mmCIF file of C-alpha atoms in Angstrom:
data_model
loop_
_atom_site.group_PDB
_atom_site.id
_atom_site.type_symbol
_atom_site.label_atom_id
_atom_site.label_comp_id
_atom_site.label_asym_id
_atom_site.label_seq_id
_atom_site.Cartn_x
_atom_site.Cartn_y
_atom_site.Cartn_z
ATOM 1 C CA LEU A 1 -12.471 6.461 40.304
ATOM 2 C CA LEU A 2 -10.522 3.012 39.183
ATOM 3 C CA PHE A 3 -13.601 1.767 38.055
ATOM 4 C CA LEU A 4 -14.136 4.881 35.430
ATOM 5 C CA LEU A 5 -10.351 4.746 35.394
ATOM 6 C CA SER A 6 -10.199 1.178 33.616
ATOM 7 C CA ILE A 7 -13.611 1.381 31.433
ATOM 8 C CA GLN A 8 -12.219 4.208 29.305
ATOM 9 C CA ASN A 9 -8.444 1.890 28.959
ATOM 10 C CA CYS A 10 -10.587 -0.706 27.649
ATOM 11 C CA THR A 11 -11.097 -1.733 24.071
ATOM 12 C CA ILE A 12 -14.862 -0.706 23.027
ATOM 13 C CA PRO A 13 -16.271 -2.308 20.482
ATOM 14 C CA ILE A 14 -18.004 -0.120 17.571
ATOM 15 C CA GLY A 15 -21.340 -2.120 17.171
ATOM 16 C CA ASN A 16 -21.937 -1.663 21.202
ATOM 17 C CA SER A 17 -20.439 2.339 20.907
ATOM 18 C CA ASN A 18 -22.755 4.699 19.732
ATOM 19 C CA ASP A 19 -24.928 1.726 18.306
ATOM 20 C CA GLN A 20 -22.639 2.069 15.399
ATOM 21 C CA SER A 21 -22.186 -1.393 13.151
ATOM 22 C CA LEU A 22 -19.295 -1.842 10.892
ATOM 23 C CA THR A 23 -20.808 -1.307 7.089
ATOM 24 C CA GLU A 24 -19.525 -1.820 3.072
ATOM 25 C CA ASN A 25 -19.088 1.735 3.603
ATOM 26 C CA SER A 26 -16.810 2.420 7.001
ATOM 27 C CA LEU A 27 -14.692 -0.781 5.192
ATOM 28 C CA VAL A 28 -13.072 1.495 2.557
ATOM 29 C CA GLY A 29 -10.259 3.162 2.927
ATOM 30 C CA THR A 30 -6.472 1.955 3.508
ATOM 31 C CA TRP A 31 -5.765 -0.326 5.963
ATOM 32 C CA ARG A 32 -2.208 -1.554 8.250
ATOM 33 C CA LEU A 33 -1.320 -4.278 9.782
ATOM 34 C CA PHE A 34 -0.326 -4.252 14.005
ATOM 35 C CA ASP A 35 -1.149 -7.617 15.564
ATOM 36 C CA LEU A 36 -1.792 -10.866 14.400
ATOM 37 C CA LEU A 37 -4.942 -12.942 15.880
ATOM 38 C CA ASN A 38 -3.742 -16.727 16.840
ATOM 39 C CA ASN A 39 -1.437 -17.103 14.899
ATOM 40 C CA ASP A 40 1.332 -20.386 15.596
ATOM 41 C CA SER A 41 3.779 -21.174 12.508
ATOM 42 C CA ALA A 42 7.221 -20.975 14.702
ATOM 43 C CA GLN A 43 5.870 -24.178 16.058
ATOM 44 C CA ASN A 44 10.543 -25.008 16.033
ATOM 45 C CA TYR A 45 10.467 -21.737 18.439
ATOM 46 C CA LYS A 46 8.193 -23.635 21.632
ATOM 47 C CA ASP A 47 10.920 -23.685 24.040
ATOM 48 C CA ASP A 48 11.170 -19.850 23.917
ATOM 49 C CA GLY A 49 8.593 -18.266 24.382
ATOM 50 C CA LEU A 50 9.182 -15.209 23.421
ATOM 51 C CA LEU A 51 10.787 -16.244 20.143
ATOM 52 C CA LYS A 52 8.879 -17.463 19.437
ATOM 53 C CA ASP A 53 5.900 -14.729 20.149
ATOM 54 C CA ALA A 54 8.695 -13.114 17.413
ATOM 55 C CA LYS A 55 9.056 -15.722 14.987
ATOM 56 C CA ASN A 56 5.199 -15.701 14.738
ATOM 57 C CA LYS A 57 5.202 -11.694 13.912
ATOM 58 C CA GLU A 58 7.863 -11.340 11.359
ATOM 59 C CA ILE A 59 4.589 -10.627 9.033
ATOM 60 C CA ILE A 60 3.967 -7.331 11.530
ATOM 61 C CA LYS A 61 7.787 -6.069 11.225
ATOM 62 C CA GLU A 62 7.666 -7.373 7.163
ATOM 63 C CA GLY A 63 4.489 -4.807 6.823
ATOM 64 C CA MET A 64 1.124 -5.627 4.526
ATOM 65 C CA VAL A 65 -1.832 -2.784 3.571
ATOM 66 C CA ILE A 66 -5.118 -4.092 2.809
ATOM 67 C CA SER A 67 -6.941 -1.250 0.967
ATOM 68 C CA PHE A 68 -10.959 -1.076 0.088
ATOM 69 C CA PHE A 69 -12.331 1.637 -2.625
ATOM 70 C CA LYS A 70 -16.534 1.472 -3.554
ATOM 71 C CA ASP A 71 -16.136 0.317 -6.847
ATOM 72 C CA GLY A 72 -15.785 -2.866 -5.627
ATOM 73 C CA THR A 73 -11.841 -3.771 -6.105
ATOM 74 C CA TYR A 74 -8.890 -3.858 -2.729
ATOM 75 C CA THR A 75 -4.674 -4.333 -3.781
ATOM 76 C CA GLU A 76 -3.350 -5.655 -0.896
ATOM 77 C CA ILE A 77 0.197 -4.931 -0.551
ATOM 78 C CA ARG A 78 3.120 -6.583 1.588
ATOM 79 C CA GLY A 79 6.766 -5.178 2.356
ATOM 80 C CA SER A 80 8.590 -7.724 0.884
ATOM 81 C CA GLY A 81 6.565 -6.307 -2.359
ATOM 82 C CA MET A 82 3.842 -9.147 -2.828
ATOM 83 C CA TYR A 83 1.484 -7.495 -5.121
ATOM 84 C CA LYS A 84 -2.691 -8.890 -5.194
ATOM 85 C CA SER A 85 -5.835 -6.779 -6.274
ATOM 86 C CA GLY A 86 -9.218 -8.333 -6.612
ATOM 87 C CA LYS A 87 -13.391 -8.084 -6.197
ATOM 88 C CA TRP A 88 -14.666 -7.307 -2.761
ATOM 89 C CA LYS A 89 -18.016 -7.550 -0.895
ATOM 90 C CA TYR A 90 -18.995 -7.086 2.234
ATOM 91 C CA ASP A 91 -21.667 -9.284 3.722
ATOM 92 C CA LEU A 92 -22.996 -6.864 6.161
ATOM 93 C CA ILE A 93 -25.568 -9.994 8.297
ATOM 94 C CA LYS A 94 -22.958 -13.088 8.288
ATOM 95 C CA LYS A 95 -20.108 -9.521 8.975
ATOM 96 C CA GLU A 96 -17.862 -11.070 5.957
ATOM 97 C CA ILE A 97 -15.827 -9.707 3.064
ATOM 98 C CA HIS A 98 -16.296 -11.954 -0.420
ATOM 99 C CA PHE A 99 -12.847 -11.706 -1.779
ATOM 100 C CA SER A 100 -12.031 -12.885 -5.080
ATOM 101 C CA ASP A 101 -8.840 -12.749 -7.748
ATOM 102 C CA SER A 102 -7.148 -14.091 -10.620
ATOM 103 C CA ASN A 103 -9.914 -16.628 -10.065
ATOM 104 C CA LYS A 104 -9.866 -18.156 -6.847
ATOM 105 C CA TYR A 105 -12.233 -16.896 -4.053
ATOM 106 C CA ARG A 106 -11.975 -16.642 -0.242
ATOM 107 C CA ILE A 107 -14.411 -15.382 2.662
ATOM 108 C CA VAL A 108 -12.544 -14.032 5.925
ATOM 109 C CA PHE A 109 -15.096 -13.252 9.054
ATOM 110 C CA VAL A 110 -14.692 -9.216 9.820
ATOM 111 C CA GLU A 111 -14.618 -7.686 13.924
ATOM 112 C CA GLU A 112 -14.463 -4.378 14.465
ATOM 113 C CA GLU A 113 -13.244 -2.449 18.109
ATOM 114 C CA ILE A 114 -11.876 0.875 19.047
ATOM 115 C CA ILE A 115 -8.893 0.617 20.279
ATOM 116 C CA ASN A 116 -7.117 4.530 22.075
ATOM 117 C CA ASN A 117 -9.743 5.896 19.113
ATOM 118 C CA GLN A 118 -8.147 4.522 16.002
ATOM 119 C CA PRO A 119 -10.513 2.014 13.785
ATOM 120 C CA THR A 120 -9.801 -1.060 14.178
ATOM 121 C CA ILE A 121 -10.296 -5.000 11.997
ATOM 122 C CA THR A 122 -9.625 -7.990 12.957
ATOM 123 C CA LEU A 123 -9.708 -10.363 9.648
ATOM 124 C CA ILE A 124 -10.377 -13.803 10.279
ATOM 125 C CA ASN A 125 -9.671 -16.702 8.417
ATOM 126 C CA SER A 126 -11.699 -20.072 8.540
ATOM 127 C CA ASN A 127 -9.283 -22.417 11.677
ATOM 128 C CA LYS A 128 -9.791 -18.885 14.028
ATOM 129 C CA SER A 129 -6.590 -17.264 12.760
ATOM 130 C CA GLY A 130 -6.424 -13.926 11.328
ATOM 131 C CA LEU A 131 -4.849 -10.635 10.867
ATOM 132 C CA LYS A 132 -5.313 -7.590 12.927
ATOM 133 C CA PHE A 133 -5.381 -3.684 10.737
ATOM 134 C CA ILE A 134 -5.309 0.280 12.339
ATOM 135 C CA GLN A 135 -7.522 2.506 9.480
ATOM 136 C CA PHE A 136 -4.299 4.343 8.164
ATOM 137 C CA ASN A 137 -5.685 6.334 5.697
ATOM 138 C CA THR A 138 -9.305 7.270 4.350
ATOM 139 C CA PRO A 139 -11.057 7.316 2.133
ATOM 140 C CA LEU A 140 -9.895 10.156 -1.154
ATOM 141 C CA ASN A 141 -13.098 12.528 -2.574
ATOM 142 C CA ASP A 142 -11.888 10.123 -6.208
ATOM 143 C CA TYR A 143 -10.622 6.965 -4.708
ATOM 144 C CA LYS A 144 -8.752 6.481 -8.246
ATOM 145 C CA GLU A 145 -6.082 9.296 -7.281
ATOM 146 C CA ASP A 146 -5.857 7.139 -4.379
ATOM 147 C CA PRO A 147 -2.413 5.571 -5.109
ATOM 148 C CA PHE A 148 -3.227 2.673 -3.867
ATOM 149 C CA TYR A 149 -6.255 1.384 -5.984
ATOM 150 C CA TYR A 150 -4.831 -1.021 -8.531
ATOM 151 C CA LYS A 151 -4.695 1.313 -11.996
ATOM 152 C CA ASN A 152 -2.237 2.691 -10.061
ATOM 153 C CA ASN A 153 -0.428 -0.263 -8.795
ATOM 154 C CA PHE A 154 0.171 -1.577 -12.988
ATOM 155 C CA TRP A 155 4.106 -1.537 -12.463
ATOM 156 C CA ARG A 156 3.772 -3.977 -9.640
ATOM 157 C CA ILE A 157 2.531 -7.140 -12.854
ATOM 158 C CA LYS A 158 5.769 -8.957 -13.201
ATOM 159 C CA PRO A 159 5.729 -8.793 -17.033
ATOM 160 C CA MET A 160 4.762 -12.630 -18.930
ATOM 161 C CA ALA A 161 7.980 -11.533 -21.101
ATOM 162 C CA GLN A 162 11.020 -8.855 -21.472
ATOM 163 C CA GLU A 163 9.051 -5.473 -22.453
ATOM 164 C CA THR A 164 9.643 -2.829 -25.316
ATOM 165 C CA THR A 165 11.338 -0.140 -24.514
ATOM 166 C CA GLU A 166 7.781 1.911 -25.314
ATOM 167 C CA GLN A 167 6.222 -1.094 -22.050
ATOM 168 C CA LEU A 168 9.610 -0.610 -19.615
ATOM 169 C CA HIS A 169 8.610 3.719 -20.073
ATOM 170 C CA GLN A 170 4.654 2.935 -19.679
ATOM 171 C CA ARG A 171 5.912 1.447 -16.662
ATOM 172 C CA LEU A 172 8.357 3.963 -15.451
ATOM 173 C CA ALA A 173 5.237 6.127 -16.031
ATOM 174 C CA ASN A 174 3.083 4.067 -13.533
ATOM 175 C CA TYR A 175 5.152 3.618 -11.506
ATOM 176 C CA PHE A 176 5.806 7.814 -10.931
ATOM 177 C CA LYS A 177 2.005 8.205 -11.228
ATOM 178 C CA HIS A 178 1.819 6.104 -8.293
ATOM 179 C CA LEU A 179 4.507 8.009 -5.939
ATOM 180 C CA ALA A 180 2.201 11.502 -7.495
ATOM 181 C CA TYR A 181 -0.558 10.405 -5.690
ATOM 182 C CA ILE A 182 1.278 9.018 -2.784
ATOM 183 C CA LEU A 183 1.674 13.497 -2.257
ATOM 184 C CA LYS A 184 -1.537 14.265 -3.535
ATOM 185 C CA SER A 185 -3.303 12.459 -2.069
ATOM 186 C CA ALA A 186 -1.086 13.855 0.988
ATOM 187 C CA ILE A 187 -2.310 17.499 0.103
ATOM 188 C CA GLU A 188 -5.511 16.458 0.377
ATOM 189 C CA ARG A 189 -5.685 14.825 3.653
ATOM 190 C CA LYS A 190 -3.089 17.378 5.202
ATOM 191 C CA GLN A 191 -0.691 15.321 6.261
ATOM 192 C CA THR A 192 2.692 16.255 6.994
ATOM 193 C CA ILE A 193 3.861 12.924 7.157
ATOM 194 C CA VAL A 194 4.365 10.948 3.947
ATOM 195 C CA SER A 195 5.156 7.410 4.286
ATOM 196 C CA PHE A 196 6.790 5.404 1.698
ATOM 197 C CA ALA A 197 7.488 2.088 3.284
ATOM 198 C CA PHE A 198 5.060 -0.157 0.752
ATOM 199 C CA SER A 199 6.438 2.204 -2.945
ATOM 200 C CA LEU A 200 10.503 1.989 -2.236
ATOM 201 C CA GLY A 201 11.756 1.192 -5.731
ATOM 202 C CA ILE A 202 14.266 3.960 -6.993
ATOM 203 C CA VAL A 203 12.987 7.806 -7.073
ATOM 204 C CA GLN A 204 15.002 9.640 -3.732
ATOM 205 C CA ILE A 205 12.328 11.876 -2.633
ATOM 206 C CA TYR A 206 14.232 15.597 -1.330
ATOM 207 C CA ASN A 207 12.898 18.393 0.874
ATOM 208 C CA GLY A 208 12.137 20.674 -2.903
ATOM 209 C CA GLY A 209 13.913 17.555 -5.611
ATOM 210 C CA ILE A 210 13.981 14.635 -7.233
ATOM 211 C CA GLY A 211 16.648 11.760 -7.197
ATOM 212 C CA ILE A 212 17.439 8.798 -8.117
ATOM 213 C CA TYR A 213 18.646 6.127 -5.207
ATOM 214 C CA PRO A 214 22.555 4.679 -6.423
ATOM 215 C CA ILE A 215 22.176 1.131 -8.288
ATOM 216 C CA ASN A 216 23.579 -0.966 -5.654
ATOM 217 C CA ILE A 217 21.015 -0.167 -2.840
ATOM 218 C CA ILE A 218 17.868 -0.041 -5.066
ATOM 219 C CA PRO A 219 15.334 -2.550 -2.938
ATOM 220 C CA LYS A 220 15.312 -6.861 -3.842
ATOM 221 C CA SER A 221 11.663 -5.746 -4.612
ATOM 222 C CA TRP A 222 10.912 -3.198 -7.233
ATOM 223 C CA ILE A 223 13.078 -5.143 -9.367
ATOM 224 C CA LYS A 224 11.340 -8.314 -8.877
ATOM 225 C CA THR A 225 8.256 -6.417 -10.563
ATOM 226 C CA PHE A 226 10.743 -6.597 -14.591
ATOM 227 C CA TYR A 227 10.529 -10.270 -16.417
ATOM 228 C CA ASN A 228 14.356 -10.015 -15.163
ATOM 229 C CA GLU A 229 17.104 -8.214 -13.757
ATOM 230 C CA ALA A 230 18.307 -6.906 -16.910
ATOM 231 C CA ASP A 231 15.353 -4.843 -17.610
ATOM 232 C CA ALA A 232 15.366 -2.935 -14.387
ATOM 233 C CA ILE A 233 18.641 -2.078 -14.478
ATOM 234 C CA SER A 234 17.606 -0.207 -19.095
ATOM 235 C CA ALA A 235 14.842 1.277 -16.201
ATOM 236 C CA TYR A 236 17.042 2.091 -13.898
ATOM 237 C CA ASN A 237 19.360 3.800 -16.677
ATOM 238 C CA MET A 238 16.423 5.250 -18.172
ATOM 239 C CA PHE A 239 15.099 7.130 -15.591
ATOM 240 C CA LYS A 240 19.233 8.183 -14.599
ATOM 241 C CA LYS A 241 20.013 9.558 -17.326
ATOM 242 C CA TYR A 242 16.119 11.479 -17.815
ATOM 243 C CA LEU A 243 17.810 13.397 -14.534
ATOM 244 C CA ILE A 244 20.714 13.972 -15.895
ATOM 245 C CA THR A 245 19.632 15.402 -19.387
ATOM 246 C CA SER A 246 16.235 17.013 -18.490
ATOM 247 C CA SER A 247 15.463 20.005 -16.238
ATOM 248 C CA TYR A 248 12.369 21.497 -13.588
ATOM 249 C CA ARG A 249 12.450 24.754 -14.258
ATOM 250 C CA GLY A 250 9.681 25.852 -11.649
ATOM 251 C CA ALA A 251 9.182 27.433 -8.870
ATOM 252 C CA GLY A 252 8.806 25.890 -5.696
ATOM 253 C CA ILE A 253 7.150 27.613 -3.101
ATOM 254 C CA GLY A 254 8.473 26.079 0.459
ATOM 255 C CA ASP A 255 6.130 22.577 0.935
ATOM 256 C CA TRP A 256 8.603 20.068 0.233
ATOM 257 C CA ILE A 257 4.899 17.705 -1.017
ATOM 258 C CA GLN A 258 3.422 20.168 -2.343
ATOM 259 C CA ASP A 259 6.675 20.711 -4.865
ATOM 260 C CA ASP A 260 7.924 17.386 -4.496
ATOM 261 C CA TYR A 261 4.398 16.586 -6.414
ATOM 262 C CA ASN A 262 4.919 19.388 -9.432
ATOM 263 C CA ILE A 263 8.231 17.934 -10.321
ATOM 264 C CA LEU A 264 7.146 14.753 -10.380
ATOM 265 C CA LEU A 265 3.859 15.000 -12.299
ATOM 266 C CA SER A 266 6.523 16.397 -15.365
ATOM 267 C CA ILE A 267 8.357 13.638 -14.597
ATOM 268 C CA TYR A 268 4.829 11.429 -14.819
ATOM 269 C CA GLY A 269 3.601 13.967 -17.907
ATOM 270 C CA ASP A 270 7.476 13.097 -20.399
ATOM 271 C CA ALA A 271 7.427 9.112 -19.781
ATOM 272 C CA THR A 272 4.064 8.661 -20.285
ATOM 273 C CA GLU A 273 4.719 11.530 -23.018
ATOM 274 C CA GLY A 274 7.711 8.890 -24.436
ATOM 275 C CA LYS A 275 10.058 11.610 -23.267
ATOM 276 C CA PHE A 276 12.074 9.148 -22.080
ATOM 277 C CA PRO A 277 16.167 8.269 -22.907
ATOM 278 C CA VAL A 278 16.343 5.229 -25.128
ATOM 279 C CA ILE A 279 18.742 2.709 -23.413
#
């Protein structure tokens, strides 16, 4: 009996469970960082092993998600606001993922495990260090409606020059679109808990309502997506004035996810059509 219990408590590699093996299709979806492999960057804390472990795992505290899509694109988002997108391809024979973005090319080795009945993957670099991810979200029926799909994250890309009013409207519209897809995907996946951890900004989500956070608590990561702070404040004031001067009179159905999705959809439409105030 003890032997059987010890087997049940072990982690089981996917490749050894029912002859399954990692494929390009099983990688598709969103994965969230939960641990590190052979990381040793906190050399200054070698006399305090526990503090060293804590410092080595700062990136876990910060948070990170990576999403793979069927069209060969991927996005990587960190809690700090750092954003990356590009192309990916899986080599089934070598168990490697080939990444290309911004004229950069890298290869990582992939290991897979089932831990507590949850699929996990480890992306291992050439120096044997790596990042461990657990499956966060499964693919949607239409991957282009995934909130982490690159076309729904243009708002994260810092512009090279100060933006016009119209460009600020479009940047806000893409941000609202991203948030709306978070709610729509939760409806499709039948989720009761919705996470905005990697999408923080000016929009405050209520139970059956949409508002705006006070400007003094807006995340720096959101402000840094603009050319400068002045543009970020202009965009903030556009949305604030819009909320004061507009109204949503649609009836709620008592499901806050569906109700807030409908409101965000209306806001997205107004921002896209140039109905936002000019500051």
